[in-house]
PDB file of C-alpha atoms and ligand atoms in Angstrom:
ATOM      1  CA  MET A   1     -75.851 -45.794 -84.741  1.00  0.00           C
ATOM      2  CA  LYS A   2     -77.654 -45.347 -81.342  1.00  0.00           C
ATOM      3  CA  ASN A   3     -77.767 -42.863 -79.246  1.00  0.00           C
ATOM      4  CA  GLN A   4     -75.118 -41.006 -80.139  1.00  0.00           C
ATOM      5  CA  LYS A   5     -75.468 -37.340 -80.960  1.00  0.00           C
ATOM      6  CA  ILE A   6     -72.889 -36.813 -83.459  1.00  0.00           C
ATOM      7  CA  LYS A   7     -72.049 -33.536 -85.280  1.00  0.00           C
ATOM      8  CA  ILE A   8     -70.164 -33.519 -88.430  1.00  0.00           C
ATOM      9  CA  GLY A   9     -68.069 -31.274 -89.919  1.00  0.00           C
ATOM     10  CA  VAL A  10     -66.933 -31.605 -93.696  1.00  0.00           C
ATOM     11  CA  ILE A  11     -63.986 -29.585 -94.886  1.00  0.00           C
ATOM     12  CA  SER A  12     -62.489 -29.118 -98.806  1.00  0.00           C
ATOM     13  CA  ALA A  13     -60.432 -26.920 -99.906  1.00  0.00           C
ATOM     14  CA  LEU A  14     -61.384 -25.675-103.136  1.00  0.00           C
ATOM     15  CA  HIS A  15     -65.695 -26.379-104.365  1.00  0.00           C
ATOM     16  CA  GLU A  16     -65.416 -28.885-106.598  1.00  0.00           C
ATOM     17  CA  GLU A  17     -64.158 -31.048-104.714  1.00  0.00           C
ATOM     18  CA  GLN A  18     -67.749 -30.691-101.974  1.00  0.00           C
ATOM     19  CA  ALA A  19     -69.848 -29.824-105.179  1.00  0.00           C
ATOM     20  CA  GLY A  20     -73.270 -30.770-104.623  1.00  0.00           C
ATOM     21  CA  LEU A  21     -73.366 -31.714-100.330  1.00  0.00           C
ATOM     22  CA  VAL A  22     -75.116 -28.999 -99.118  1.00  0.00           C
ATOM     23  CA  GLU A  23     -78.004 -28.862-102.236  1.00  0.00           C
ATOM     24  CA  GLN A  24     -78.451 -32.585-100.222  1.00  0.00           C
ATOM     25  CA  MET A  25     -78.853 -30.446 -96.541  1.00  0.00           C
ATOM     26  CA  GLN A  26     -82.198 -30.642 -95.239  1.00  0.00           C
ATOM     27  CA  ASP A  27     -82.800 -27.739 -92.231  1.00  0.00           C
ATOM     28  CA  VAL A  28     -79.664 -25.732 -93.504  1.00  0.00           C
ATOM     29  CA  ILE A  29     -77.966 -22.370 -91.828  1.00  0.00           C
ATOM     30  CA  THR A  30     -75.881 -20.452 -93.370  1.00  0.00           C
ATOM     31  CA  ILE A  31     -73.067 -18.319 -91.120  1.00  0.00           C
ATOM     32  CA  GLN A  32     -70.696 -16.423 -92.548  1.00  0.00           C
ATOM     33  CA  ARG A  33     -66.830 -16.271 -89.962  1.00  0.00           C
ATOM     34  CA  GLY A  34     -63.303 -15.579 -90.415  1.00  0.00           C
ATOM     35  CA  MET A  35     -63.864 -15.378 -93.920  1.00  0.00           C
ATOM     36  CA  ARG A  36     -65.899 -19.081 -94.457  1.00  0.00           C
ATOM     37  CA  ASP A  37     -69.522 -19.679 -95.032  1.00  0.00           C
ATOM     38  CA  TYR A  38     -70.462 -23.126 -92.424  1.00  0.00           C
ATOM     39  CA  VAL A  39     -73.263 -24.628 -93.538  1.00  0.00           C
ATOM     40  CA  SER A  40     -75.194 -26.503 -91.134  1.00  0.00           C
ATOM     41  CA  GLY A  41     -78.467 -29.106 -91.338  1.00  0.00           C
ATOM     42  CA  TYR A  42     -78.951 -32.556 -91.815  1.00  0.00           C
ATOM     43  CA  LEU A  43     -76.357 -34.165 -94.301  1.00  0.00           C
ATOM     44  CA  TRP A  44     -78.197 -38.009 -95.329  1.00  0.00           C
ATOM     45  CA  GLY A  45     -80.450 -36.992 -92.099  1.00  0.00           C
ATOM     46  CA  ILE A  46     -77.244 -36.901 -89.344  1.00  0.00           C
ATOM     47  CA  GLU A  47     -76.454 -33.040 -88.421  1.00  0.00           C
ATOM     48  CA  SER A  48     -72.955 -31.656 -90.725  1.00  0.00           C
ATOM     49  CA  VAL A  49     -71.678 -28.865 -90.963  1.00  0.00           C
ATOM     50  CA  CYS A  50     -69.959 -28.120 -94.237  1.00  0.00           C
ATOM     51  CA  VAL A  51     -67.144 -25.830 -95.190  1.00  0.00           C
ATOM     52  CA  LEU A  52     -65.212 -24.722 -98.506  1.00  0.00           C
ATOM     53  CA  SER A  53     -61.602 -23.949 -95.887  1.00  0.00           C
ATOM     54  CA  ARG A  54     -59.431 -22.530 -98.755  1.00  0.00           C
ATOM     55  CA  ILE A  55     -56.146 -23.248 -99.544  1.00  0.00           C
ATOM     56  CA  GLY A  56     -52.676 -24.357 -97.362  1.00  0.00           C
ATOM     57  CA  LYS A  57     -52.250 -25.196 -94.164  1.00  0.00           C
ATOM     58  CA  VAL A  58     -53.475 -22.250 -91.704  1.00  0.00           C
ATOM     59  CA  ALA A  59     -56.388 -22.066 -93.670  1.00  0.00           C
ATOM     60  CA  VAL A  60     -57.564 -24.989 -93.278  1.00  0.00           C
ATOM     61  CA  ALA A  61     -55.920 -25.219 -89.170  1.00  0.00           C
ATOM     62  CA  ALA A  62     -58.448 -21.976 -88.797  1.00  0.00           C
ATOM     63  CA  THR A  63     -61.139 -23.835 -90.379  1.00  0.00           C
ATOM     64  CA  THR A  64     -60.700 -27.360 -88.824  1.00  0.00           C
ATOM     65  CA  ALA A  65     -60.762 -24.573 -85.239  1.00  0.00           C
ATOM     66  CA  THR A  66     -63.660 -22.594 -86.397  1.00  0.00           C
ATOM     67  CA  LEU A  67     -65.815 -26.099 -86.414  1.00  0.00           C
ATOM     68  CA  ILE A  68     -64.805 -27.753 -83.598  1.00  0.00           C
ATOM     69  CA  GLU A  69     -64.725 -24.545 -81.052  1.00  0.00           C
ATOM     70  CA  ARG A  70     -67.655 -22.004 -82.945  1.00  0.00           C
ATOM     71  CA  PHE A  71     -69.617 -25.315 -83.920  1.00  0.00           C
ATOM     72  CA  GLY A  72     -69.603 -28.545 -82.258  1.00  0.00           C
ATOM     73  CA  VAL A  73     -68.041 -30.494 -83.965  1.00  0.00           C
ATOM     74  CA  THR A  74     -67.752 -34.173 -82.732  1.00  0.00           C
ATOM     75  CA  HIS A  75     -65.871 -35.719 -86.034  1.00  0.00           C
ATOM     76  CA  ILE A  76     -64.587 -34.043 -89.309  1.00  0.00           C
ATOM     77  CA  ILE A  77     -64.533 -35.611 -91.914  1.00  0.00           C
ATOM     78  CA  PHE A  78     -61.714 -33.183 -95.075  1.00  0.00           C
ATOM     79  CA  THR A  79     -62.671 -34.538 -98.991  1.00  0.00           C
ATOM     80  CA  GLY A  80     -60.910 -33.645-101.992  1.00  0.00           C
ATOM     81  CA  VAL A  81     -57.626 -33.943-104.444  1.00  0.00           C
ATOM     82  CA  ALA A  82     -54.382 -34.709-104.760  1.00  0.00           C
ATOM     83  CA  GLY A  83     -50.823 -34.970-106.231  1.00  0.00           C
ATOM     84  CA  ALA A  84     -49.818 -38.905-106.207  1.00  0.00           C
ATOM     85  CA  ALA A  85     -46.174 -39.563-104.588  1.00  0.00           C
ATOM     86  CA  ALA A  86     -44.966 -43.652-104.853  1.00  0.00           C
ATOM     87  CA  ARG A  87     -45.391 -45.222-108.097  1.00  0.00           C
ATOM     88  CA  LYS A  88     -48.375 -47.644-107.431  1.00  0.00           C
ATOM     89  CA  VAL A  89     -50.600 -44.222-107.234  1.00  0.00           C
ATOM     90  CA  ARG A  90     -51.950 -43.482-109.767  1.00  0.00           C
ATOM     91  CA  ILE A  91     -54.598 -40.271-111.602  1.00  0.00           C
ATOM     92  CA  GLY A  92     -57.716 -41.116-110.243  1.00  0.00           C
ATOM     93  CA  ASP A  93     -56.903 -43.668-107.026  1.00  0.00           C
ATOM     94  CA  ILE A  94     -58.199 -43.353-104.029  1.00  0.00           C
ATOM     95  CA  VAL A  95     -55.750 -42.566-100.569  1.00  0.00           C
ATOM     96  CA  VAL A  96     -56.944 -42.608 -97.469  1.00  0.00           C
ATOM     97  CA  ALA A  97     -54.467 -41.144 -94.637  1.00  0.00           C
ATOM     98  CA  ASN A  98     -53.703 -43.808 -91.957  1.00  0.00           C
ATOM     99  CA  GLN A  99     -51.158 -41.473 -90.942  1.00  0.00           C
ATOM    100  CA  LEU A 100     -49.674 -38.020 -92.427  1.00  0.00           C
ATOM    101  CA  VAL A 101     -46.931 -35.400 -91.762  1.00  0.00           C
ATOM    102  CA  GLN A 102     -45.903 -31.250 -92.499  1.00  0.00           C
ATOM    103  CA  HIS A 103     -42.617 -31.938 -95.182  1.00  0.00           C
ATOM    104  CA  ASP A 104     -42.449 -29.008 -95.207  1.00  0.00           C
ATOM    105  CA  MET A 105     -41.878 -28.871 -91.099  1.00  0.00           C
ATOM    106  CA  ASP A 106     -38.291 -28.244 -90.637  1.00  0.00           C
ATOM    107  CA  ALA A 107     -37.261 -26.379 -87.139  1.00  0.00           C
ATOM    108  CA  SER A 108     -33.551 -29.043 -86.554  1.00  0.00           C
ATOM    109  CA  PRO A 109     -31.631 -28.629 -85.058  1.00  0.00           C
ATOM    110  CA  LEU A 110     -33.558 -27.498 -81.773  1.00  0.00           C
ATOM    111  CA  PHE A 111     -36.543 -30.243 -82.989  1.00  0.00           C
ATOM    112  CA  PRO A 112     -36.310 -33.313 -85.271  1.00  0.00           C
ATOM    113  CA  ARG A 113     -37.442 -32.106 -88.749  1.00  0.00           C
ATOM    114  CA  PHE A 114     -40.300 -33.046 -89.678  1.00  0.00           C
ATOM    115  CA  GLU A 115     -41.420 -32.738 -86.110  1.00  0.00           C
ATOM    116  CA  VAL A 116     -43.896 -30.105 -84.787  1.00  0.00           C
ATOM    117  CA  PRO A 117     -42.510 -28.614 -81.859  1.00  0.00           C
ATOM    118  CA  LEU A 118     -44.490 -28.920 -78.247  1.00  0.00           C
ATOM    119  CA  THR A 119     -46.096 -32.128 -79.595  1.00  0.00           C
ATOM    120  CA  GLY A 120     -43.572 -34.205 -80.438  1.00  0.00           C
ATOM    121  CA  LEU A 121     -44.966 -36.035 -83.258  1.00  0.00           C
ATOM    122  CA  SER A 122     -44.248 -35.520 -87.055  1.00  0.00           C
ATOM    123  CA  HIS A 123     -46.753 -37.831 -87.536  1.00  0.00           C
ATOM    124  CA  PHE A 124     -50.276 -37.804 -86.790  1.00  0.00           C
ATOM    125  CA  PHE A 125     -53.485 -40.797 -86.849  1.00  0.00           C
ATOM    126  CA  SER A 126     -55.849 -40.706 -88.377  1.00  0.00           C
ATOM    127  CA  ASP A 127     -59.036 -42.342 -86.969  1.00  0.00           C
ATOM    128  CA  LYS A 128     -58.987 -45.835 -88.035  1.00  0.00           C
ATOM    129  CA  GLN A 129     -62.631 -46.411 -87.508  1.00  0.00           C
ATOM    130  CA  LEU A 130     -63.411 -43.537 -89.699  1.00  0.00           C
ATOM    131  CA  SER A 131     -60.055 -44.243 -92.264  1.00  0.00           C
ATOM    132  CA  ASN A 132     -61.320 -48.204 -92.047  1.00  0.00           C
ATOM    133  CA  LEU A 133     -64.440 -46.853 -92.779  1.00  0.00           C
ATOM    134  CA  MET A 134     -63.778 -44.694 -95.485  1.00  0.00           C
ATOM    135  CA  SER A 135     -61.841 -46.937 -97.432  1.00  0.00           C
ATOM    136  CA  LYS A 136     -65.249 -48.776 -97.544  1.00  0.00           C
ATOM    137  CA  ALA A 137     -66.841 -46.293 -98.747  1.00  0.00           C
ATOM    138  CA  ALA A 138     -64.006 -45.329-101.172  1.00  0.00           C
ATOM    139  CA  ARG A 139     -64.180 -48.889-102.606  1.00  0.00           C
ATOM    140  CA  GLN A 140     -67.626 -49.126-102.245  1.00  0.00           C
ATOM    141  CA  PHE A 141     -68.127 -45.680-105.186  1.00  0.00           C
ATOM    142  CA  ILE A 142     -65.552 -48.121-107.093  1.00  0.00           C
ATOM    143  CA  ASN A 143     -67.919 -50.605-107.556  1.00  0.00           C
ATOM    144  CA  GLU A 144     -71.037 -49.969-107.750  1.00  0.00           C
ATOM    145  CA  ASP A 145     -71.370 -45.835-109.020  1.00  0.00           C
ATOM    146  CA  PHE A 146     -67.595 -45.565-110.568  1.00  0.00           C
ATOM    147  CA  ALA A 147     -68.977 -46.652-113.787  1.00  0.00           C
ATOM    148  CA  ALA A 148     -72.018 -44.763-113.935  1.00  0.00           C
ATOM    149  CA  LYS A 149     -70.327 -41.730-113.426  1.00  0.00           C
ATOM    150  CA  ILE A 150     -67.605 -41.508-115.012  1.00  0.00           C
ATOM    151  CA  THR A 151     -67.622 -41.748-119.030  1.00  0.00           C
ATOM    152  CA  GLU A 152     -66.100 -43.646-120.725  1.00  0.00           C
ATOM    153  CA  GLN A 153     -64.198 -40.401-122.343  1.00  0.00           C
ATOM    154  CA  CYS A 154     -63.405 -38.895-118.981  1.00  0.00           C
ATOM    155  CA  ARG A 155     -62.045 -42.602-118.427  1.00  0.00           C
ATOM    156  CA  GLN A 156     -59.345 -42.109-121.087  1.00  0.00           C
ATOM    157  CA  GLU A 157     -58.505 -38.348-121.103  1.00  0.00           C
ATOM    158  CA  PHE A 158     -57.129 -40.251-117.039  1.00  0.00           C
ATOM    159  CA  TYR A 159     -56.472 -42.895-118.021  1.00  0.00           C
ATOM    160  CA  ILE A 160     -58.245 -44.266-115.540  1.00  0.00           C
ATOM    161  CA  ASP A 161     -58.948 -47.601-115.750  1.00  0.00           C
ATOM    162  CA  ARG A 162     -59.597 -49.969-112.189  1.00  0.00           C
ATOM    163  CA  PRO A 163     -58.939 -47.277-109.756  1.00  0.00           C
ATOM    164  CA  VAL A 164     -57.629 -48.586-106.283  1.00  0.00           C
ATOM    165  CA  VAL A 165     -57.596 -47.891-103.214  1.00  0.00           C
ATOM    166  CA  HIS A 166     -54.200 -46.547-100.650  1.00  0.00           C
ATOM    167  CA  GLN A 167     -55.067 -47.044 -97.482  1.00  0.00           C
ATOM    168  CA  GLY A 168     -51.555 -45.005 -95.529  1.00  0.00           C
ATOM    169  CA  LEU A 169     -49.397 -41.641 -95.171  1.00  0.00           C
ATOM    170  CA  ILE A 170     -49.995 -38.575 -97.128  1.00  0.00           C
ATOM    171  CA  ALA A 171     -47.807 -35.420 -97.223  1.00  0.00           C
ATOM    172  CA  SER A 172     -48.740 -32.135 -96.207  1.00  0.00           C
ATOM    173  CA  GLY A 173     -47.105 -28.219 -97.407  1.00  0.00           C
ATOM    174  CA  ASP A 174     -47.427 -25.183 -98.225  1.00  0.00           C
ATOM    175  CA  GLN A 175     -46.680 -25.790-101.879  1.00  0.00           C
ATOM    176  CA  PHE A 176     -48.559 -26.603-105.063  1.00  0.00           C
ATOM    177  CA  ILE A 177     -45.977 -30.060-106.280  1.00  0.00           C
ATOM    178  CA  SER A 178     -44.650 -30.028-109.847  1.00  0.00           C
ATOM    179  CA  THR A 179     -41.564 -30.543-110.741  1.00  0.00           C
ATOM    180  CA  ALA A 180     -40.373 -34.037-110.101  1.00  0.00           C
ATOM    181  CA  ILE A 181     -37.239 -32.555-108.251  1.00  0.00           C
ATOM    182  CA  GLY A 182     -39.870 -30.539-106.163  1.00  0.00           C
ATOM    183  CA  LEU A 183     -41.507 -34.818-105.175  1.00  0.00           C
ATOM    184  CA  ASP A 184     -38.586 -36.104-104.849  1.00  0.00           C
ATOM    185  CA  GLN A 185     -37.017 -34.090-102.395  1.00  0.00           C
ATOM    186  CA  ILE A 186     -40.169 -34.844-100.512  1.00  0.00           C
ATOM    187  CA  ASN A 187     -39.802 -38.661-101.301  1.00  0.00           C
ATOM    188  CA  ASN A 188     -35.776 -38.664 -99.999  1.00  0.00           C
ATOM    189  CA  ASN A 189     -36.675 -37.756 -96.737  1.00  0.00           C
ATOM    190  CA  LEU A 190     -39.995 -39.468 -95.942  1.00  0.00           C
ATOM    191  CA  ALA A 191     -40.788 -42.835 -96.119  1.00  0.00           C
ATOM    192  CA  ASP A 192     -43.639 -44.335 -97.655  1.00  0.00           C
ATOM    193  CA  VAL A 193     -46.203 -41.109 -99.393  1.00  0.00           C
ATOM    194  CA  LEU A 194     -48.678 -42.062-101.189  1.00  0.00           C
ATOM    195  CA  ALA A 195     -49.592 -38.406-101.687  1.00  0.00           C
ATOM    196  CA  VAL A 196     -48.667 -34.869-102.112  1.00  0.00           C
ATOM    197  CA  GLU A 197     -51.357 -32.240-100.749  1.00  0.00           C
ATOM    198  CA  MET A 198     -51.659 -29.075 -98.719  1.00  0.00           C
ATOM    199  CA  GLU A 199     -54.088 -28.938 -96.007  1.00  0.00           C
ATOM    200  CA  GLY A 200     -54.938 -32.830 -94.616  1.00  0.00           C
ATOM    201  CA  ALA A 201     -51.289 -32.967 -92.495  1.00  0.00           C
ATOM    202  CA  ALA A 202     -52.945 -29.150 -90.444  1.00  0.00           C
ATOM    203  CA  VAL A 203     -56.310 -30.727 -89.938  1.00  0.00           C
ATOM    204  CA  ALA A 204     -54.577 -34.178 -88.562  1.00  0.00           C
ATOM    205  CA  GLN A 205     -52.839 -31.774 -86.070  1.00  0.00           C
ATOM    206  CA  VAL A 206     -55.841 -29.834 -84.937  1.00  0.00           C
ATOM    207  CA  CYS A 207     -57.796 -32.604 -83.999  1.00  0.00           C
ATOM    208  CA  PHE A 208     -55.167 -33.967 -82.553  1.00  0.00           C
ATOM    209  CA  GLU A 209     -54.405 -30.788 -80.253  1.00  0.00           C
ATOM    210  CA  PHE A 210     -59.012 -30.467 -79.299  1.00  0.00           C
ATOM    211  CA  GLY A 211     -58.767 -34.615 -79.529  1.00  0.00           C
ATOM    212  CA  VAL A 212     -61.074 -34.676 -82.187  1.00  0.00           C
ATOM    213  CA  PRO A 213     -61.416 -38.208 -84.110  1.00  0.00           C
ATOM    214  CA  PHE A 214     -61.650 -37.790 -87.902  1.00  0.00           C
ATOM    215  CA  ALA A 215     -60.819 -38.887 -91.398  1.00  0.00           C
ATOM    216  CA  ILE A 216     -59.450 -37.308 -94.413  1.00  0.00           C
ATOM    217  CA  VAL A 217     -59.308 -39.135 -98.624  1.00  0.00           C
ATOM    218  CA  ARG A 218     -58.392 -37.676-101.293  1.00  0.00           C
ATOM    219  CA  THR A 219     -58.924 -38.633-105.000  1.00  0.00           C
ATOM    220  CA  ILE A 220     -55.251 -38.224-106.769  1.00  0.00           C
ATOM    221  CA  SER A 221     -55.640 -35.776-109.646  1.00  0.00           C
ATOM    222  CA  ASP A 222     -52.124 -35.320-110.451  1.00  0.00           C
ATOM    223  CA  ASN A 223     -48.734 -37.050-110.157  1.00  0.00           C
ATOM    224  CA  ALA A 224     -47.290 -33.791-108.498  1.00  0.00           C
ATOM    225  CA  ASN A 225     -44.818 -33.622-112.379  1.00  0.00           C
ATOM    226  CA  GLN A 226     -44.612 -31.230-115.010  1.00  0.00           C
ATOM    227  CA  ASP A 227     -48.126 -32.213-116.124  1.00  0.00           C
ATOM    228  CA  SER A 228     -49.049 -31.315-112.547  1.00  0.00           C
ATOM    229  CA  PRO A 229     -51.393 -28.055-113.390  1.00  0.00           C
ATOM    230  CA  VAL A 230     -52.453 -28.925-116.609  1.00  0.00           C
ATOM    231  CA  ASP A 231     -53.565 -32.036-115.520  1.00  0.00           C
ATOM    232  CA  PHE A 232     -55.135 -30.839-111.039  1.00  0.00           C
ATOM    233  CA  VAL A 233     -57.006 -28.188-113.915  1.00  0.00           C
ATOM    234  CA  GLN A 234     -58.811 -30.249-115.494  1.00  0.00           C
ATOM    235  CA  PHE A 235     -59.877 -33.155-112.871  1.00  0.00           C
ATOM    236  CA  LEU A 236     -60.826 -30.759-111.328  1.00  0.00           C
ATOM    237  CA  GLU A 237     -63.043 -29.330-113.846  1.00  0.00           C
ATOM    238  CA  LYS A 238     -64.512 -32.321-115.216  1.00  0.00           C
ATOM    239  CA  ILE A 239     -64.190 -35.624-113.135  1.00  0.00           C
ATOM    240  CA  ALA A 240     -63.087 -34.803-108.907  1.00  0.00           C
ATOM    241  CA  ALA A 241     -66.895 -33.577-108.212  1.00  0.00           C
ATOM    242  CA  CYS A 242     -68.090 -36.966-109.673  1.00  0.00           C
ATOM    243  CA  TYR A 243     -66.108 -38.684-106.642  1.00  0.00           C
ATOM    244  CA  ALA A 244     -65.679 -36.583-103.743  1.00  0.00           C
ATOM    245  CA  TYR A 245     -69.980 -36.492-103.444  1.00  0.00           C
ATOM    246  CA  GLY A 246     -69.752 -40.553-104.971  1.00  0.00           C
ATOM    247  CA  ILE A 247     -67.734 -41.391-101.526  1.00  0.00           C
ATOM    248  CA  VAL A 248     -69.276 -39.058 -98.786  1.00  0.00           C
ATOM    249  CA  ARG A 249     -72.621 -40.520 -99.906  1.00  0.00           C
ATOM    250  CA  GLN A 250     -71.211 -44.020 -99.554  1.00  0.00           C
ATOM    251  CA  PHE A 251     -69.758 -42.805 -96.018  1.00  0.00           C
ATOM    252  CA  TYR A 252     -72.227 -40.812 -95.149  1.00  0.00           C
ATOM    253  CA  SER A 253     -74.987 -44.391 -95.739  1.00  0.00           C
ATOM    254  CA  LEU A 254     -72.402 -46.855 -93.156  1.00  0.00           C
ATOM    255  CA  LEU A 255     -72.152 -43.945 -91.043  1.00  0.00           C
ATOM    256  CA  LYS A 256     -75.840 -45.121 -89.703  1.00  0.00           C
ATOM    257  CA  GLU A 257     -75.541 -48.503 -90.387  1.00  0.00           C
ATOM    258  CA  GLU A 258     -72.210 -48.331 -87.609  1.00  0.00           C
ATOM    259  CA  LYS A 259     -73.370 -48.984 -83.780  1.00  0.00           C
ATOM    260  CA  ARG A 260     -71.110 -47.009 -81.494  1.00  0.00           C
ATOM    261  CA  LEU A 261     -68.546 -44.841 -83.743  1.00  0.00           C
ATOM    262  CA  PRO A 262     -64.939 -42.298 -81.261  1.00  0.00           C
ATOM    263  CA  VAL A 263     -66.038 -40.387 -79.168  1.00  0.00           C
TER     264      VAL A 263
HETATM  265  N1  SAH B 301     -54.793 -23.229-108.765  1.00  0.00           N
HETATM  266  C1  SAH B 301     -55.523 -23.474-107.636  1.00  0.00           C
HETATM  267  C2  SAH B 301     -54.505 -23.839-106.782  1.00  0.00           C
HETATM  268  C3  SAH B 301     -54.105 -25.610-106.720  1.00  0.00           C
HETATM  269  S1  SAH B 301     -53.669 -26.209-104.842  1.00  0.00           S
HETATM  270  C4  SAH B 301     -56.522 -22.434-108.180  1.00  0.00           C
HETATM  271  O1  SAH B 301     -56.470 -21.538-108.315  1.00  0.00           O
HETATM  272  O2  SAH B 301     -57.923 -21.922-107.427  1.00  0.00           O
HETATM  273  C5  SAH B 301     -53.952 -27.543-105.395  1.00  0.00           C
HETATM  274  C6  SAH B 301     -55.641 -28.387-104.408  1.00  0.00           C
HETATM  275  O3  SAH B 301     -55.174 -29.221-105.564  1.00  0.00           O
HETATM  276  C7  SAH B 301     -54.759 -27.811-102.746  1.00  0.00           C
HETATM  277  O4  SAH B 301     -55.659 -27.337-102.569  1.00  0.00           O
HETATM  278  C8  SAH B 301     -53.496 -29.144-101.753  1.00  0.00           C
HETATM  279  O5  SAH B 301     -54.061 -29.882-101.103  1.00  0.00           O
HETATM  280  C9  SAH B 301     -54.667 -29.891-103.848  1.00  0.00           C
HETATM  281  N2  SAH B 301     -53.226 -31.250-104.494  1.00  0.00           N
HETATM  282  C10 SAH B 301     -53.652 -31.089-105.649  1.00  0.00           C
HETATM  283  N3  SAH B 301     -52.578 -31.800-106.315  1.00  0.00           N
HETATM  284  C11 SAH B 301     -51.827 -31.787-105.604  1.00  0.00           C
HETATM  285  C12 SAH B 301     -50.025 -31.739-105.958  1.00  0.00           C
HETATM  286  N4  SAH B 301     -49.606 -31.607-106.784  1.00  0.00           N
HETATM  287  N5  SAH B 301     -48.866 -30.984-104.944  1.00  0.00           N
HETATM  288  C13 SAH B 301     -49.770 -29.903-103.695  1.00  0.00           C
HETATM  289  N6  SAH B 301     -50.499 -29.947-103.611  1.00  0.00           N
HETATM  290  C14 SAH B 301     -52.171 -30.413-104.729  1.00  0.00           C
END
């Protein structure tokens, strides 16, 4: 990374999704804004602002806009957990978004279903370079850190064998998906959804509107079915933080090697 002044915004909805990062920061200043704590400083040597957005699309849209407008971040990453939406995606796998859609957006018949009015878009693309870097970071986490960081007991409890890193479509909406019917409704109307969650597509829309490159990474905590409320809570408690910290750490070390970042 040369001659580039970058400042990374790091967002998660919940504490466990970025636990440990703030403790790694140096020259920390915390500023409260709109009920959020924006912790700014240097994370592994790169200027960064870490913030918990709270849950849902509106919460994260407000947070994303504030990061851009008030804190001048040049790039945004979101790290968190999500429900699996495809058969091949399992608990413990990692999904990096290459596109995001709001599955609860419906202004039809005025606009096509899922299209965000006045943008002409239903699917928003994440930044290719950042997302590829994030996938590489996730693979490095699995290959280098996973065995040491996630106990055998945890792996057995969640039937995690060898986690896979997927790249594809993430669908977001203001619903915790915890029934097969709920998930079918999404999959029947949208093709190739890998994971469901509640913030990613809102980050994507705001970043698109402000022209800020972003990447979204999600660890699968549950199967978006009747077991989700229990799986989600257990996963969050025991595993999520390890993944999030490990992936972001790998991402930062890759960032430092990168010669040119998207602007
Ligand atoms: N019970 C929690 C709220 C969880 S909301 C609390 O009180 O703190 C679920 C969070 O995890 C959201 O931020 C969402 O992005 C993600 N998520 C994980 N699994 C999900 C699923 N099955 N459906 C929707 N969002 C999910």
